[in-house]
Structure formats: structure tokens, C-alpha cells
Coordinates of C-alpha atoms in Angstrom, one line a residue:
Chain A
M1 CA -8.0 -10.4 -17.2
N2 CA -9.1 -10.9 -13.6
S3 CA -12.3 -12.6 -14.5
A4 CA -10.5 -15.5 -16.1
T5 CA -8.3 -16.2 -13.0
F6 CA -11.3 -16.0 -10.7
S7 CA -13.6 -18.2 -12.7
V8 CA -11.1 -21.1 -12.5
H9 CA -11.5 -21.3 -8.7
R10 CA -14.8 -22.1 -7.2
G11 CA -16.0 -21.8 -3.6
P12 CA -16.0 -18.8 -1.2
M13 CA -13.3 -16.8 -3.0
A14 CA -15.3 -16.9 -6.3
I15 CA -18.5 -15.8 -4.6
L16 CA -16.6 -13.0 -2.8
A17 CA -15.1 -11.9 -6.1
R18 CA -18.5 -11.8 -7.8
L19 CA -20.1 -9.9 -4.9
S20 CA -17.3 -7.3 -4.9
R21 CA -17.7 -6.8 -8.7
M22 CA -21.3 -5.8 -8.1
I23 CA -20.9 -3.9 -4.8
M24 CA -17.8 -1.8 -5.6
P25 CA -19.3 0.1 -8.6
A26 CA -22.4 0.7 -6.5
I27 CA -20.3 2.3 -3.7
V28 CA -18.6 4.6 -6.3
L29 CA -22.0 5.6 -7.7
F30 CA -23.4 6.1 -4.2
W31 CA -20.6 8.7 -3.3
L32 CA -21.0 10.4 -6.6
A33 CA -24.7 10.8 -6.0
M34 CA -24.0 12.1 -2.4
A35 CA -21.6 14.7 -3.8
F36 CA -24.2 16.0 -6.2
F37 CA -27.6 15.5 -4.5
G38 CA -26.5 14.8 -0.9
H39 CA -28.1 18.0 0.4
W40 CA -31.5 16.6 -0.4
V41 CA -31.1 13.5 1.7
A42 CA -29.0 14.7 4.6
P43 CA -31.1 14.3 7.8
Y44 CA -29.9 17.6 9.5
D45 CA -28.2 20.9 8.6
P46 CA -24.5 20.0 8.5
A47 CA -23.6 23.3 10.2
G48 CA -26.5 23.2 12.7
I49 CA -25.7 22.5 16.3
Q50 CA -28.1 19.8 17.5
D51 CA -29.6 19.2 20.9
A52 CA -26.9 16.6 21.7
D53 CA -23.7 16.0 23.6
L54 CA -20.3 16.4 22.1
F55 CA -18.8 13.2 20.5
E56 CA -22.0 11.2 21.0
G57 CA -21.9 7.6 19.9
M58 CA -24.0 6.1 17.2
S59 CA -27.8 6.2 17.9
R60 CA -31.1 6.0 16.1
K61 CA -31.3 9.8 16.2
F62 CA -27.7 10.4 15.0
W63 CA -26.7 7.4 12.9
L64 CA -22.9 8.2 13.0
G65 CA -22.9 10.2 16.3
T66 CA -22.1 13.9 16.7
D67 CA -18.9 15.9 16.3
Y68 CA -17.0 18.2 18.6
F69 CA -19.7 20.9 18.4
G70 CA -22.6 18.5 18.7
R71 CA -23.4 18.5 15.0
D72 CA -24.8 15.5 13.2
M73 CA -21.9 13.5 11.8
L74 CA -23.8 11.8 9.0
S75 CA -24.9 15.1 7.5
R76 CA -21.4 16.5 7.8
I77 CA -19.9 13.5 6.0
I78 CA -22.6 13.8 3.2
A79 CA -21.7 17.5 2.9
G80 CA -18.0 16.7 2.9
A81 CA -18.5 14.3 0.0
R82 CA -19.2 17.4 -2.1
Y83 CA -15.7 18.8 -1.4
T84 CA -13.7 15.5 -1.4
V85 CA -15.3 14.1 -4.6
G86 CA -15.9 17.4 -6.3
I87 CA -12.4 18.8 -5.8
S88 CA -10.8 15.5 -6.7
L89 CA -12.9 15.1 -9.8
M90 CA -12.1 18.6 -11.0
A91 CA -8.3 18.2 -10.3
T92 CA -8.2 14.7 -11.9
S93 CA -10.1 15.9 -15.0
L94 CA -7.7 18.8 -15.4
A95 CA -4.6 16.6 -15.0
V96 CA -5.9 13.8 -17.3
T97 CA -7.0 16.2 -20.0
A98 CA -3.7 18.1 -20.0
G99 CA -1.8 14.8 -19.7
V100 CA -3.7 13.3 -22.7
L101 CA -3.3 16.4 -24.9
L102 CA 0.4 16.7 -24.1
G103 CA 1.0 13.0 -24.6
L104 CA -0.8 13.0 -27.9
A105 CA 1.1 16.1 -29.1
A106 CA 4.4 14.6 -28.0
S107 CA 3.6 11.4 -29.9
A108 CA 2.3 13.1 -33.0
I109 CA 4.9 15.8 -33.3
G110 CA 7.9 13.9 -31.8
G111 CA 11.4 15.3 -32.2
F112 CA 12.6 18.1 -30.0
F113 CA 9.1 19.0 -28.7
D114 CA 8.7 15.4 -27.4
T115 CA 12.2 15.3 -25.8
A116 CA 12.0 18.7 -24.1
I117 CA 8.5 18.1 -22.6
S118 CA 9.4 14.5 -21.5
R119 CA 12.6 15.6 -19.8
F120 CA 10.9 18.4 -18.0
L121 CA 7.9 16.5 -16.7
D122 CA 10.0 13.4 -15.8
A123 CA 12.2 15.6 -13.6
L124 CA 9.0 16.9 -11.9
I125 CA 8.2 13.3 -10.9
S126 CA 11.3 13.2 -8.7
I127 CA 9.5 15.5 -6.2
P128 CA 7.4 13.3 -3.8
S129 CA 3.7 14.3 -4.2
K130 CA 3.1 15.3 -0.6
M131 CA 6.2 17.4 -0.6
F132 CA 5.1 19.1 -3.8
G133 CA 1.7 19.8 -2.2
L134 CA 3.2 21.3 0.9
V135 CA 5.5 23.6 -1.0
L136 CA 2.7 24.8 -3.3
V137 CA 0.3 25.4 -0.4
A138 CA 3.1 27.2 1.6
A139 CA 3.6 29.5 -1.4
L140 CA 0.0 30.0 -2.6
G141 CA -2.3 29.4 0.3
A142 CA -5.1 26.9 0.4
S143 CA -8.2 28.3 -1.3
I144 CA -10.3 25.8 -3.2
P145 CA -9.2 26.9 -6.8
V146 CA -5.6 26.8 -5.7
L147 CA -6.1 23.3 -4.3
V148 CA -7.6 22.1 -7.5
L149 CA -4.7 23.5 -9.6
T150 CA -2.1 22.2 -7.1
L151 CA -3.5 18.7 -7.2
A152 CA -3.7 18.8 -11.0
V153 CA -0.1 20.1 -11.4
I154 CA 1.2 17.4 -9.0
Y155 CA -0.4 14.5 -11.0
L156 CA 0.1 15.9 -14.5
P157 CA 3.7 14.5 -15.0
G158 CA 2.7 10.9 -14.2
C159 CA -0.4 11.2 -16.3
Y160 CA 1.6 12.6 -19.2
R161 CA 4.1 9.8 -19.0
I162 CA 1.5 7.0 -19.1
N163 CA -0.5 8.6 -21.9
R164 CA 2.5 9.4 -24.0
S165 CA 3.7 5.8 -23.9
V166 CA 0.2 4.6 -24.9
A167 CA 0.0 7.2 -27.7
V168 CA 3.5 6.4 -29.0
N169 CA 2.5 2.8 -29.5
V170 CA -0.7 3.7 -31.3
A171 CA 1.2 6.3 -33.5
A172 CA 3.5 3.6 -34.7
L173 CA 0.6 1.6 -36.3
D174 CA 0.0 1.5 -40.0
F175 CA -3.3 3.5 -40.2
V176 CA -1.6 6.5 -38.6
A177 CA 1.1 6.3 -41.3
V178 CA -1.6 6.1 -43.9
A179 CA -3.3 9.3 -42.4
R180 CA 0.1 11.1 -42.5
A181 CA 0.5 10.0 -46.2
R182 CA -2.9 11.4 -46.9
G183 CA -1.6 14.7 -45.7
E184 CA -3.8 15.1 -42.7
S185 CA -2.9 17.8 -40.1
T186 CA -1.1 16.9 -36.9
F187 CA -4.2 17.9 -34.9
Y188 CA -6.4 15.7 -37.0
I189 CA -4.1 12.7 -36.4
M190 CA -4.0 13.4 -32.7
I191 CA -7.7 13.6 -32.2
R192 CA -9.3 11.4 -34.9
E193 CA -6.7 8.7 -35.4
I194 CA -4.8 8.2 -32.1
L195 CA -7.1 9.3 -29.4
P196 CA -10.0 6.9 -30.2
N197 CA -7.6 4.0 -29.8
M198 CA -6.5 4.9 -26.3
V199 CA -9.8 5.3 -24.5
G200 CA -9.4 2.2 -22.3
P201 CA -6.0 3.1 -20.8
V202 CA -7.1 6.7 -20.4
L203 CA -10.1 5.7 -18.3
A204 CA -8.1 3.3 -16.2
D205 CA -5.5 6.0 -15.6
F206 CA -8.3 8.4 -14.7
G207 CA -9.6 6.1 -12.0
L208 CA -6.2 5.4 -10.4
R209 CA -5.2 9.1 -10.6
F210 CA -8.5 10.0 -8.9
I211 CA -7.6 7.7 -6.0
Y212 CA -4.2 9.4 -5.5
V213 CA -5.8 12.8 -5.7
V214 CA -8.4 11.9 -3.0
L215 CA -5.7 10.5 -0.8
L216 CA -3.4 13.6 -1.2
L217 CA -6.3 16.0 -0.8
S218 CA -7.4 14.2 2.4
S219 CA -3.8 14.2 3.7
L220 CA -3.4 17.9 3.1
S221 CA -6.8 18.7 4.8
F222 CA -5.9 16.4 7.6
L223 CA -2.7 18.4 8.2
G224 CA -4.9 21.6 8.2
L225 CA -3.4 22.7 4.9
G226 CA -6.3 21.7 2.6
V227 CA -9.9 22.7 2.7
Q228 CA -10.3 25.4 5.3
P229 CA -13.0 25.8 7.9
P230 CA -16.0 26.5 8.0
E231 CA -16.0 24.3 4.8
A232 CA -14.9 20.7 5.5
D233 CA -14.0 17.8 3.3
W234 CA -13.5 14.3 4.8
G235 CA -9.8 15.0 5.7
S236 CA -10.8 18.1 7.6
L237 CA -13.5 16.2 9.4
V238 CA -11.0 13.7 10.7
R239 CA -8.7 16.6 11.8
E240 CA -11.3 18.7 13.6
N241 CA -12.6 15.7 15.5
M242 CA -9.1 14.3 16.6
P243 CA -9.8 15.4 20.3
G244 CA -12.5 12.7 20.3
L245 CA -10.1 9.9 19.6
P246 CA -9.4 9.1 23.3
Y247 CA -13.1 8.6 23.8
G248 CA -13.3 6.4 20.7
A249 CA -15.8 8.7 19.1
P250 CA -17.2 7.6 15.7
A251 CA -16.7 11.2 14.6
V252 CA -13.0 10.5 14.1
I253 CA -13.1 7.2 12.4
M254 CA -16.2 7.5 10.2
P255 CA -14.9 10.2 7.8
A256 CA -11.7 8.2 7.5
I257 CA -13.7 5.1 6.6
A258 CA -15.7 7.1 4.1
I259 CA -12.4 7.9 2.3
A260 CA -11.2 4.3 2.4
S261 CA -14.6 3.1 1.1
L262 CA -14.3 5.5 -1.9
T263 CA -10.7 4.7 -2.7
I264 CA -11.0 0.9 -2.3
A265 CA -14.2 0.8 -4.3
V266 CA -12.7 2.8 -7.2
N267 CA -9.6 0.6 -7.1
L268 CA -11.5 -2.7 -7.3
T269 CA -13.9 -1.3 -9.9
I270 CA -10.9 -0.5 -12.2
D271 CA -9.5 -4.0 -11.5
S272 CA -12.7 -5.7 -12.6
A273 CA -13.2 -3.4 -15.6
F274 CA -9.7 -3.3 -17.0
G275 CA -7.8 -6.1 -15.4
R276 CA -5.1 -5.8 -12.7
H277 CA -2.4 -5.2 -15.2
A278 CA -3.9 -1.7 -15.9
R279 CA -2.3 -0.5 -12.7
E280 CA 1.2 -1.6 -13.6
G281 CA 3.6 1.2 -14.5
I282 CA 1.3 3.9 -13.1
R283 CA 2.5 6.0 -10.2
Chain B
M1 CA 34.0 -3.5 -10.9
N2 CA 34.7 -2.8 -14.5
A3 CA 34.5 0.1 -16.9
T4 CA 30.9 -0.5 -17.9
I5 CA 29.6 -0.5 -14.4
G6 CA 31.8 2.4 -13.5
R7 CA 30.3 4.4 -16.4
L8 CA 26.7 3.4 -15.6
L9 CA 27.1 4.4 -11.9
L10 CA 28.7 7.7 -12.9
T11 CA 25.8 8.4 -15.2
R12 CA 23.3 7.7 -12.4
L13 CA 25.2 10.0 -10.0
V14 CA 25.4 12.9 -12.5
A15 CA 21.7 12.4 -13.3
A16 CA 20.8 12.5 -9.6
I17 CA 22.8 15.7 -9.0
L18 CA 21.2 17.4 -12.1
T19 CA 17.8 16.3 -10.9
L20 CA 18.4 17.8 -7.4
W21 CA 19.4 21.0 -9.1
F22 CA 16.2 21.0 -11.1
V23 CA 14.2 20.3 -8.0
A24 CA 15.9 23.2 -6.2
T25 CA 15.0 25.5 -9.0
V26 CA 11.4 24.4 -9.0
V27 CA 11.2 24.9 -5.2
F28 CA 12.7 28.3 -5.5
V29 CA 10.3 29.3 -8.4
I30 CA 7.2 28.1 -6.6
T31 CA 8.1 29.7 -3.3
N32 CA 8.7 33.0 -5.1
L33 CA 5.4 32.8 -7.1
L34 CA 3.4 34.6 -4.5
P35 CA 2.1 37.8 -6.1
G36 CA 2.1 39.6 -2.7
D37 CA 5.1 40.6 -0.8
V38 CA 6.7 38.5 2.0
A39 CA 7.8 41.7 3.8
Q40 CA 4.3 43.2 3.6
E41 CA 2.8 39.9 4.8
L42 CA 5.2 39.7 7.8
L43 CA 4.6 43.2 9.0
G44 CA 0.8 43.3 8.3
Q45 CA -1.3 45.9 6.6
S46 CA -0.7 48.7 9.1
A47 CA 3.1 48.8 8.5
T48 CA 4.5 52.0 7.2
P49 CA 6.0 51.9 3.6
E50 CA 9.5 52.7 5.1
A51 CA 9.3 49.7 7.4
V52 CA 8.3 47.4 4.5
A53 CA 11.1 48.8 2.3
G54 CA 13.6 48.3 5.2
L55 CA 12.6 44.7 5.7
R56 CA 12.6 44.1 1.9
K57 CA 16.2 45.3 1.9
A58 CA 17.1 43.1 4.9
L59 CA 15.6 40.0 3.3
G60 CA 17.3 40.8 0.0
L61 CA 13.9 41.1 -1.8
D62 CA 15.1 44.3 -3.6
L63 CA 17.6 42.3 -5.7
P64 CA 16.6 41.0 -9.2
P65 CA 15.1 37.4 -9.1
W66 CA 18.0 35.7 -10.9
Q67 CA 20.5 37.2 -8.4
R68 CA 18.4 36.0 -5.4
Y69 CA 18.2 32.6 -7.1
L70 CA 22.0 32.3 -7.5
E71 CA 22.6 33.5 -4.0
W72 CA 20.0 31.1 -2.5
L73 CA 21.4 28.2 -4.5
W74 CA 25.0 28.9 -3.4
N75 CA 23.8 29.2 0.3
M76 CA 21.9 25.9 0.0
V77 CA 25.1 24.2 -1.3
R78 CA 27.0 25.5 1.6
G79 CA 24.4 24.3 4.0
D80 CA 23.2 27.8 5.0
A81 CA 19.5 27.8 4.7
G82 CA 18.9 31.3 6.1
R83 CA 16.8 32.3 9.0
S84 CA 13.3 31.4 10.0
L85 CA 10.8 34.2 9.2
V86 CA 8.9 33.4 12.3
N87 CA 11.4 33.3 15.1
G88 CA 14.6 34.5 13.4
S89 CA 16.7 31.5 14.5
P90 CA 18.9 29.8 11.8
V91 CA 17.0 27.2 9.8
A92 CA 20.0 24.9 9.9
A93 CA 19.9 24.8 13.7
L94 CA 16.1 24.2 13.8
I95 CA 16.5 21.2 11.4
G96 CA 19.6 19.9 13.2
S97 CA 17.8 19.6 16.5
R98 CA 15.1 17.5 14.9
L99 CA 16.9 15.5 12.2
G100 CA 18.1 12.8 14.6
N101 CA 14.5 12.1 15.8
S102 CA 13.3 11.6 12.3
L103 CA 16.2 9.3 11.4
I104 CA 15.6 7.2 14.5
L105 CA 12.0 6.8 13.5
A106 CA 12.8 5.9 9.9
G107 CA 15.6 3.5 11.0
I108 CA 13.5 1.6 13.4
T109 CA 10.7 1.4 10.8
A110 CA 13.1 0.0 8.2
L111 CA 14.4 -2.6 10.7
V112 CA 10.8 -3.8 11.3
A113 CA 9.4 -3.4 7.9
V114 CA 12.1 -5.0 5.7
P115 CA 12.0 -8.5 7.3
V116 CA 8.2 -8.5 7.4
A117 CA 7.9 -7.4 3.8
L118 CA 10.5 -10.0 2.6
A119 CA 8.8 -12.8 4.5
L120 CA 5.4 -11.8 3.1
G121 CA 6.7 -11.3 -0.5
I122 CA 8.8 -14.5 -0.6
T123 CA 6.1 -16.8 0.9
A124 CA 3.4 -15.3 -1.4
A125 CA 5.7 -15.9 -4.4
V126 CA 6.4 -19.5 -3.3
Y127 CA 2.7 -20.3 -2.8
R128 CA 1.7 -18.4 -5.8
G129 CA -2.0 -18.7 -6.7
S130 CA -2.9 -20.1 -3.3
I131 CA -5.6 -18.6 -1.0
Y132 CA -2.7 -17.2 1.1
D133 CA -1.2 -15.4 -2.0
R134 CA -4.6 -14.0 -2.8
I135 CA -5.1 -12.7 0.8
V136 CA -1.7 -11.1 0.8
G137 CA -2.4 -9.6 -2.7
A138 CA -5.8 -8.2 -1.6
G139 CA -4.3 -6.9 1.6
T140 CA -1.6 -4.9 -0.2
V141 CA -4.2 -3.3 -2.5
L142 CA -6.3 -2.3 0.5
A143 CA -3.2 -1.0 2.4
V144 CA -2.2 1.3 -0.5
S145 CA -5.8 2.6 -0.9
V146 CA -6.4 3.8 2.6
P147 CA -5.0 7.1 4.0
E148 CA -2.2 6.9 6.5
F149 CA -4.2 8.8 9.1
L150 CA -6.9 6.1 9.1
V151 CA -4.2 3.5 9.9
A152 CA -2.8 5.7 12.6
S153 CA -6.1 6.6 14.2
A154 CA -7.3 2.9 14.1
A155 CA -4.0 1.9 15.8
V156 CA -4.5 4.5 18.5
L157 CA -8.1 3.4 19.0
V158 CA -7.2 -0.3 19.4
F159 CA -3.8 -0.2 21.2
A160 CA -4.1 3.1 23.2
V161 CA -7.8 3.5 23.9
Q162 CA -9.2 0.0 24.1
L163 CA -6.2 -2.1 25.3
R164 CA -4.2 0.7 27.0
W165 CA -0.9 -0.9 26.1
V166 CA 0.8 2.3 24.9
P167 CA 0.3 6.1 25.3
A168 CA -1.6 7.9 22.4
L169 CA 1.2 10.5 21.9
S170 CA 4.9 10.0 21.5
Q171 CA 6.8 11.7 24.2
L172 CA 10.6 11.7 23.8
G173 CA 12.7 12.3 26.9
R174 CA 12.1 9.5 29.4
L175 CA 13.6 6.6 27.5
E176 CA 15.1 4.8 30.5
T177 CA 14.2 1.1 29.9
V178 CA 13.7 -0.9 26.8
L179 CA 9.9 -0.9 27.6
D180 CA 9.9 2.9 27.4
V181 CA 11.4 2.8 24.0
V182 CA 9.0 0.2 22.8
R183 CA 6.0 2.1 24.2
T184 CA 7.1 5.4 22.6
F185 CA 7.8 4.0 19.2
A186 CA 5.2 1.2 18.9
L187 CA 2.4 3.1 17.2
P188 CA 4.3 5.4 14.9
V189 CA 6.5 2.5 13.7
L190 CA 3.4 0.2 13.4
T191 CA 1.7 2.8 11.2
L192 CA 4.7 3.5 9.0
T193 CA 5.4 -0.2 8.6
F194 CA 1.9 -0.8 7.4
V195 CA 2.3 1.9 4.8
I196 CA 5.5 0.7 3.3
V197 CA 5.2 -3.1 3.7
A198 CA 2.5 -3.4 1.1
Q199 CA 4.6 -1.8 -1.7
M200 CA 7.7 -3.7 -0.7
A201 CA 6.0 -7.1 -0.4
R202 CA 4.3 -6.7 -3.8
M203 CA 7.6 -5.8 -5.6
T204 CA 9.4 -8.6 -3.8
R205 CA 6.8 -11.1 -4.8
A206 CA 6.9 -9.9 -8.4
A207 CA 10.7 -10.2 -8.5
L208 CA 10.8 -13.8 -7.1
V209 CA 7.8 -14.9 -9.3
D210 CA 9.8 -13.8 -12.3
V211 CA 12.9 -15.8 -11.3
L212 CA 10.9 -18.9 -10.3
S213 CA 9.3 -19.1 -13.7
S214 CA 12.6 -19.3 -15.5
S215 CA 13.8 -22.5 -17.2
Y216 CA 16.8 -23.2 -14.9
I217 CA 14.4 -23.4 -11.9
E218 CA 12.4 -25.9 -13.8
M219 CA 15.6 -27.9 -14.4
A220 CA 16.3 -27.8 -10.7
R221 CA 12.8 -29.1 -10.0
L222 CA 13.2 -31.9 -12.6
K223 CA 16.4 -33.1 -11.0
G224 CA 14.5 -33.5 -7.8
A225 CA 15.6 -30.5 -5.6
G226 CA 13.3 -29.7 -2.7
Q227 CA 11.1 -26.6 -2.6
A228 CA 13.2 -24.9 0.1
R229 CA 16.4 -25.7 -1.6
I230 CA 15.1 -24.3 -4.9
V231 CA 13.9 -21.1 -3.3
V232 CA 16.9 -20.4 -1.1
W233 CA 19.7 -21.8 -3.2
H234 CA 18.6 -21.4 -6.8
A235 CA 16.1 -18.5 -7.0
L236 CA 17.0 -16.0 -4.3
P237 CA 20.6 -15.3 -5.4
N238 CA 19.2 -14.1 -8.7
A239 CA 16.4 -12.2 -7.2
I240 CA 18.6 -10.2 -4.8
G241 CA 19.0 -7.3 -7.3
P242 CA 15.3 -6.7 -8.0
I243 CA 14.6 -7.2 -4.3
A244 CA 17.2 -4.7 -3.2
N245 CA 15.7 -2.3 -5.8
A246 CA 12.2 -2.9 -4.3
I247 CA 13.5 -2.2 -0.7
A248 CA 15.2 1.1 -1.6
F249 CA 12.2 2.2 -3.7
S250 CA 9.6 1.3 -1.1
L251 CA 11.6 3.1 1.6
S252 CA 11.1 6.3 -0.3
F253 CA 7.4 5.9 0.6
L254 CA 8.5 6.5 4.2
L255 CA 9.0 10.2 3.4
G256 CA 5.3 10.7 2.6
G257 CA 4.1 8.5 5.5
V258 CA 6.3 10.3 8.1
I259 CA 4.6 13.6 7.4
I260 CA 1.3 12.3 8.6
V261 CA 2.7 10.1 11.3
E262 CA 4.8 12.8 13.0
T263 CA 1.8 15.1 13.0
I264 CA -0.8 12.7 14.3
F265 CA 1.5 11.4 17.1
N266 CA 3.0 14.8 17.8
Y267 CA 6.5 13.4 17.2
P268 CA 9.2 16.1 17.2
G269 CA 10.8 15.3 13.8
I270 CA 11.5 17.3 10.6
A271 CA 8.2 16.5 9.0
K272 CA 6.3 18.1 11.9
L273 CA 8.7 21.0 11.7
M274 CA 7.9 21.4 8.0
V275 CA 4.1 21.1 8.4
D276 CA 4.3 23.8 11.1
G277 CA 6.4 25.9 8.7
V278 CA 3.8 25.6 6.0
S279 CA 1.0 26.7 8.3
T280 CA 2.9 29.8 9.4
R281 CA 4.2 30.3 5.8
D282 CA 7.8 30.3 7.0
L283 CA 9.2 30.0 3.5
P284 CA 13.0 29.6 4.3
L285 CA 12.1 26.7 6.6
V286 CA 9.8 25.1 4.0
Q287 CA 12.4 25.4 1.3
A288 CA 15.1 23.8 3.4
C289 CA 12.9 20.9 4.6
A290 CA 11.6 20.4 1.0
M291 CA 15.2 20.1 -0.3
L292 CA 16.1 17.7 2.5
F293 CA 13.1 15.4 1.7
C294 CA 13.7 15.6 -2.1
G295 CA 17.4 14.9 -1.5
A296 CA 16.6 11.8 0.6
Y297 CA 14.0 10.6 -2.0
L298 CA 16.5 11.0 -4.8
L299 CA 19.2 9.2 -2.7
L300 CA 16.9 6.2 -2.2
V301 CA 15.7 6.1 -5.8
T302 CA 19.4 6.3 -7.0
M303 CA 20.3 3.5 -4.5
A304 CA 17.6 1.4 -6.0
D305 CA 19.1 2.0 -9.5
V306 CA 22.6 1.2 -8.3
A307 CA 21.4 -2.0 -6.6
A308 CA 19.9 -3.1 -9.8
I309 CA 23.1 -2.4 -11.8
L310 CA 25.4 -4.0 -9.3
A311 CA 23.3 -7.2 -9.0
N312 CA 23.1 -7.7 -12.8
P313 CA 25.7 -10.5 -13.5
R314 CA 25.7 -9.7 -17.2
L315 CA 27.0 -6.2 -16.4
R316 CA 29.4 -7.4 -13.7
H317 CA 31.2 -10.1 -15.7
R318 CA 31.7 -8.4 -19.1

């Protein structure tokens, strides 16, 4: 575990590590709260054009400046959290639920079912995720339900692979053999015997998968192929404000920093909760 | 070379070809999923049924799906990717005019990124557990958690807007002096390097740490060999396989990075072509670009496998 390696060393690194263990989960919770309750705390209407210049800098009135229409950037980022966090949460939940169920089924049923589904999903992993996303969006368009399904499908194979390997290890233990000998059904063995023993790895995988989904969604939106205007997630906010880059407008860099703060915070929260080795073997 | 290695390499090659075929099938199925009709979409709602039927026939959409699939697959194998739905020119020509640009960008990035990643990974492994190792470790976690466009826009902000060393957009064409080349490629290459160095350095460090903790290294230490001699003479030769594997595997991350980088810097490469194709829903173009990228990805991953096999002395001297 990480905590062990950190506690051996004293001094500034240890203080930094302890601080990050407290701050990182707080950042994750903050963005979750913004996604669900942000519209109550946003200072302005995210779509309302304010009495301001375009691409204004940071000020007391507009904390994060204004965008290319003169709209308040802070309010737009808070509104964007709903799309970035919401879509990613839905897609990750779908991918992880399907991955866990398929992995459980493969480990409990085994045989041909296991081989067939493993071969198929492993072959899907050989399509790079951005490429997969581009092809799916080209074929199906970019409405929000399609985006959620697209992201879930892209990350399902990796999710299945990791959950299957965890489930197979649990399924080889004695108490599962006992349950089989008792004559329990396959479904009972999946849900009541194996699943409770893989909660930790599933949660760690959920967190890492969430990061990849956020990054891919943001990239698609940045390319103009994700969330479509007038709705805007953080990736779209970066894209629509790109003309402000030569002026060094905060409107470009702030949504990008919001994405980085979310992904880094989730990453480090998983590290301190599950240990750095949780990440190994996950793609 | 012996029979074992030959067989292993052949297995990898066959697996790669079968996977590419599977990928082609997936790409074909997805791009034909659209419930609507490409012909209808191209002509718009006001088109007469006769015009739509004519275009369907011209595009071969009136054939049964499996026949279209076989024909498409055969054309892909021959290198004929059909015509663009948007401007009617052959897809192969469109790609051909851009392929060189993307390869140059990828090549320069590899030339810069590989030495940097090796230096970082090797030094981090040698000074394992030090503050330096921790900083490199934390840096690589940060680098893989931020979106590429944050790196790119931060680079533009610092080097093009604040310092005014380089132009914000890449313009190919006037590459007369060395300085022109540097100024054109500096920011795209910097961004891509940042994206792939993290992965490569981490895998290099892991490979070397593995070797450095083996007992023959301890033996070398006990007989009094210096640190540099141990690393260069004793450890590195045995870590070459895993490191070559790490390099090939990390280079496959270029494919994802290049999509963002070519778009943000307006660089006339294949990735930009494909993104434009997706926004205009030019499916033949998207299919061909997707196959090209997936093929390149499979090539790199297979090369990583082959490097690992060839560098394993147990397999070589059997």
C-alpha cells in the first residue's frame, strides 16, 4: 500500500502526501456536488449574455472571466460539470455493470461461453479508443444517449477483461466449490458467492474507467464530435473558446483545468484508497 | 533464429492479420448501422424517390449486406477505398496526399521522445525511491491524467503567446532553413512527446527495476563493480527486450495524441482528414482512415510482442 511507503519518509514529501490524501477526495466530491446542485450556486445564467467584453480576464465580477459571447465563464463551467460528470458517470456505470456481469458469468459458466466472449471482447480492445469513438460518432451522430452508449461500448472490453480475471481467481476458491456441491444455481454463485469478494477491485476499476471516459468524452467534444451546442460540456467549452487563445483568455484554459482537476483528483483518490498496484493491468 | 522462435513469430503474424480482419468487420458493421439511408442523407429530404434510388444503385446500396461486405473487404485489400461522398475524389488519393505529413510528425516525435523517455526511466530506476524518482513517478501520473488539448493549449499560451518564439499554427510550405522546420514542428512535437513520454518512461523504469533486483546484479555489486558499470554492462543488456516492448507499445499512444494535435495546430495530416470526415459523415473516408490507424496500431503492438520474443535468450538459445 502507498501509505506504508509514504510513512517511512518524513519531511515535506510526507506532509504533501497527507495533504493530497485529504484534498483529492474533497475535489471529487466538489465536482459531484456541482454536477447535481450547481444550478443553485452558479452566479449567473450560463446562457445569459452579460454586460461585459468578450474574453474578459478574471475579475471580482466574473471570477473566471467571460467567453466568446461575453457570458460568465464560472457559471458555464459549473453548468458544464453536469454534462461532463453526468455523461461519464452514466457511461462508466453501464460499462462496469455489463463488464462485471459478463465477467462473473464467464467465470461461473466457463467452457465455450467463456472462450467465445473473451476472444470477441479481446479483439475489440485492438481498436484504439479514440478511433472507435470517431467511427461510432461518424455512423450514429452525437446525441447524448448515443454518446453514453458509445463510451460504454468502448470501455466494456477492458472492463470485462479485468473483472473476469478477478472473478476467475475467486471462483477457484474452496467456498465456491462448496456452493457448487450444495447444488446452488449458477446465478446464485455469481451474485452471492463471487461478487461480494470482488468489491474492492470493481470500485478501483470504476474510478480508473471513469477517468478514461472523462478524457475521451472531452476529446470528442473538443473535436466538435461530442456534446453539441447549445449544450456544452468542458471539452466543448475549450473548443468554442479557442479563438481566445491568442489573447491568453482564461475562457480557454479554465475548462481544461477543470477536466485535469477532476481526473487527477480521482486518480490520486484511488491511489490512496486502493494502493498504486490497483492500476496495474488496467487499460 | 530457430524453430521455436519462427513458430512464435508466425503465430503473432497470423494473429495480427486475423485481428485486422476482425477490426475491418467491426468498422464495416458500425458504419452500416445507421438506420437511415446514406443516399437519402446525401440528397436531402426534398430529393425525388427516383433520384434516391439512382444514387442507391450507384453506391451499391441495393445489394444485400453480405455482398457489399465482401466487395468492400476485397477493395480494401487491393487498396481501393472508394470515393469520398463529399467531393467525389478517390479516398486513396486524399489519404496519399496527407500520409507523408503525418509520418513526418510521428517520426520527429519518436526521435525526440524515445531518448527523453529512456533517460527519465533509466535514471528513475537507478535512483529508485529517491525524491527524483518520486517526482518522475508523480509527473507521469499527472501527464496521463490530463487531456492532450490542455497540454497543447498551455504550450501555445506559453511559447506562442507569451514568449512569441513560435507561431501558434503549423504552416507547412516555407521550410527553407533549419529554423523554419524547428518553428513549425516545435509545438506539435512538444505536445505529442509529453503525451507518450510518460507511458514510455514508466514502463522503462519498471523493466529496469525488475532486472536490477535480480541476484546476479547483487553478485556484481558484491564483487565491487561501480554503479555505472552495473547499469550499463550488467543490467541494460537484459532489459533491452522489455524496453523495446515499452517503446513500441508507447508509440501506439501517438495515434490517439495525433488526432488532437493535428486538429488544434491545424496540421494537414491524416488525423485532421479523418476528423473532418467524421463531421461531414463522409463514411468511405472514415472507414479508410480507421483501417489505416488500426493497422498502424496493430503493427506497433505486434512489433512490441516480437521484440519481447526476440530478446528472450531462453527462446533464442534452445
